Short mmCIF file of C-alpha atoms in Angstrom, two decimals:
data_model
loop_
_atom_site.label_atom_id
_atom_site.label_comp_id
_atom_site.label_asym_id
_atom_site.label_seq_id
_atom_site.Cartn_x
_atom_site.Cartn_y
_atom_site.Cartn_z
CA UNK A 140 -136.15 -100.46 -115.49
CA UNK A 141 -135.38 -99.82 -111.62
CA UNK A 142 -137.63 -102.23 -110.35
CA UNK A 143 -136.69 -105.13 -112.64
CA UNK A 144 -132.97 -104.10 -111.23
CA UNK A 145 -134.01 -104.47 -107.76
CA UNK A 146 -136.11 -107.73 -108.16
CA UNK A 147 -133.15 -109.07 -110.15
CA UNK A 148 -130.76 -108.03 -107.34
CA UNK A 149 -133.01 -109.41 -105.00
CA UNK A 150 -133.33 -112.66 -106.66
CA UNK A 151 -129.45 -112.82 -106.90
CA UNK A 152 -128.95 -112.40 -103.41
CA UNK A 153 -132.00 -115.29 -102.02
CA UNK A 154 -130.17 -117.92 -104.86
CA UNK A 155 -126.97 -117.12 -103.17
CA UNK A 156 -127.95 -117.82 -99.73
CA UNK A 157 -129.96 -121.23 -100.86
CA UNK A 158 -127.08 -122.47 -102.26
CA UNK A 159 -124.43 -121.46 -100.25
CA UNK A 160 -121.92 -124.03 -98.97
CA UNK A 161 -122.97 -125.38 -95.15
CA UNK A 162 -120.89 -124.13 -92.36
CA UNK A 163 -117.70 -126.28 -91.78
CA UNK A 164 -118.30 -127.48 -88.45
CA UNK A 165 -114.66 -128.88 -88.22
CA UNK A 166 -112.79 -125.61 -88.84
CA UNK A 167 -115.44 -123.84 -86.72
CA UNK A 168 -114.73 -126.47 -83.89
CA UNK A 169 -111.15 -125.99 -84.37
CA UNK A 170 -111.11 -121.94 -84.12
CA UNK A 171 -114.08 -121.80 -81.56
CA UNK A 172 -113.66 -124.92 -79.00
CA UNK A 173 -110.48 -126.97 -79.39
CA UNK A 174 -108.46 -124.88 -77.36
CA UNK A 175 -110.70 -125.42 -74.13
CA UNK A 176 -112.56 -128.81 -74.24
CA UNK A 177 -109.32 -130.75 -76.09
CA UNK A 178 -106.91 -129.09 -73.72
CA UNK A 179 -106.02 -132.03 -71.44
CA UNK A 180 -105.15 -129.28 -68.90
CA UNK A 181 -108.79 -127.77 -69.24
CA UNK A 182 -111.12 -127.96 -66.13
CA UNK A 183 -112.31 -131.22 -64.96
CA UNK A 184 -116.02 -129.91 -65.18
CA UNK A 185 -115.26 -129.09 -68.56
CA UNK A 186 -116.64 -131.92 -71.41
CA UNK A 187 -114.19 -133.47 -73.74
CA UNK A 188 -115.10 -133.47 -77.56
CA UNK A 189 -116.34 -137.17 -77.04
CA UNK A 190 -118.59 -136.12 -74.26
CA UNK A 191 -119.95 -133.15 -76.11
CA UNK A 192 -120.78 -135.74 -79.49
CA UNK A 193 -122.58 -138.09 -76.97
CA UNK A 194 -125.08 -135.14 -76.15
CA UNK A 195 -128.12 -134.61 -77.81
CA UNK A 196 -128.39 -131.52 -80.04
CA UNK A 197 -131.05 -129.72 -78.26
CA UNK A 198 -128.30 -129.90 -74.91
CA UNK A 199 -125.57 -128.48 -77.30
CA UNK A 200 -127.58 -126.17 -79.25
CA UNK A 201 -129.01 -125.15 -75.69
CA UNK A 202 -125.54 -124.49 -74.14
CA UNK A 203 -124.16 -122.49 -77.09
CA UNK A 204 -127.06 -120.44 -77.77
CA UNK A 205 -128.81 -119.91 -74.28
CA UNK A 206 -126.67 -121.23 -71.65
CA UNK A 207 -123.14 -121.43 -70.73
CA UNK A 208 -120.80 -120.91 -73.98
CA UNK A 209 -123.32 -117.91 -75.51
CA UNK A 210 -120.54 -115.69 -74.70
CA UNK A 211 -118.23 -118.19 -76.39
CA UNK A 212 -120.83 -118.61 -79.61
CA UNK A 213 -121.49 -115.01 -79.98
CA UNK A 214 -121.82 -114.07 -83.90
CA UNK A 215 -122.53 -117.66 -84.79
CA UNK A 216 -125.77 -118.71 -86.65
CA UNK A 217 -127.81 -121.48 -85.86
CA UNK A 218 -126.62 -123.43 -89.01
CA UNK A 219 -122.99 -122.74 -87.59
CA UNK A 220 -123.74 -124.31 -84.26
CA UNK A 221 -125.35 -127.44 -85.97
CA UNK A 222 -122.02 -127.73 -87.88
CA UNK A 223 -119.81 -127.48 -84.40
CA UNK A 224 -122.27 -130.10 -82.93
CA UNK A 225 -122.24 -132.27 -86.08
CA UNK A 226 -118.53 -131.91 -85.99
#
């Protein structure tokens, strides 16, 4: 009976994660960005949310996860920093 339990459990958890909602790239955005490239005070070298949307996804994706914000997108997936780019 143990094994059934642990392919069931498995099963469970791999269903879960295939349907599980997408990341909400606005909230994300909101808690993770706003405060530095919507502040109109912020650092002229700085991109504004329009100049970050007019990017390409690789340049984003490349920033957040290799480049310049990594400290700023630590703990978020892939998926998440799609949604934040999508945004």
């Amino acid at each position: 009976m143990r094994p059934f339990r642990t392919i069931l459990t498995a099963f469970v958890i791999l269903a879960g994660s295939v349907y599980a909602a997408p990341p909400d790239g606005a909230a994300l955005y909101k808690e993770r960005c706003s405060m530095c490239h919507d502040n109109p005070q912020g650092q002229l070298r700085m991109p504004k949310r329009e100049e970050i949307a007019a990017r390409t996804p690789e340049s984003v994706m490349q920033a957040m996860f290799s480049g310049a914000m990594t400290t700023q997108a630590a703990g978020l997936s892939q998926d998440e920093g799609r949604a934040i780019r999508s945004e």
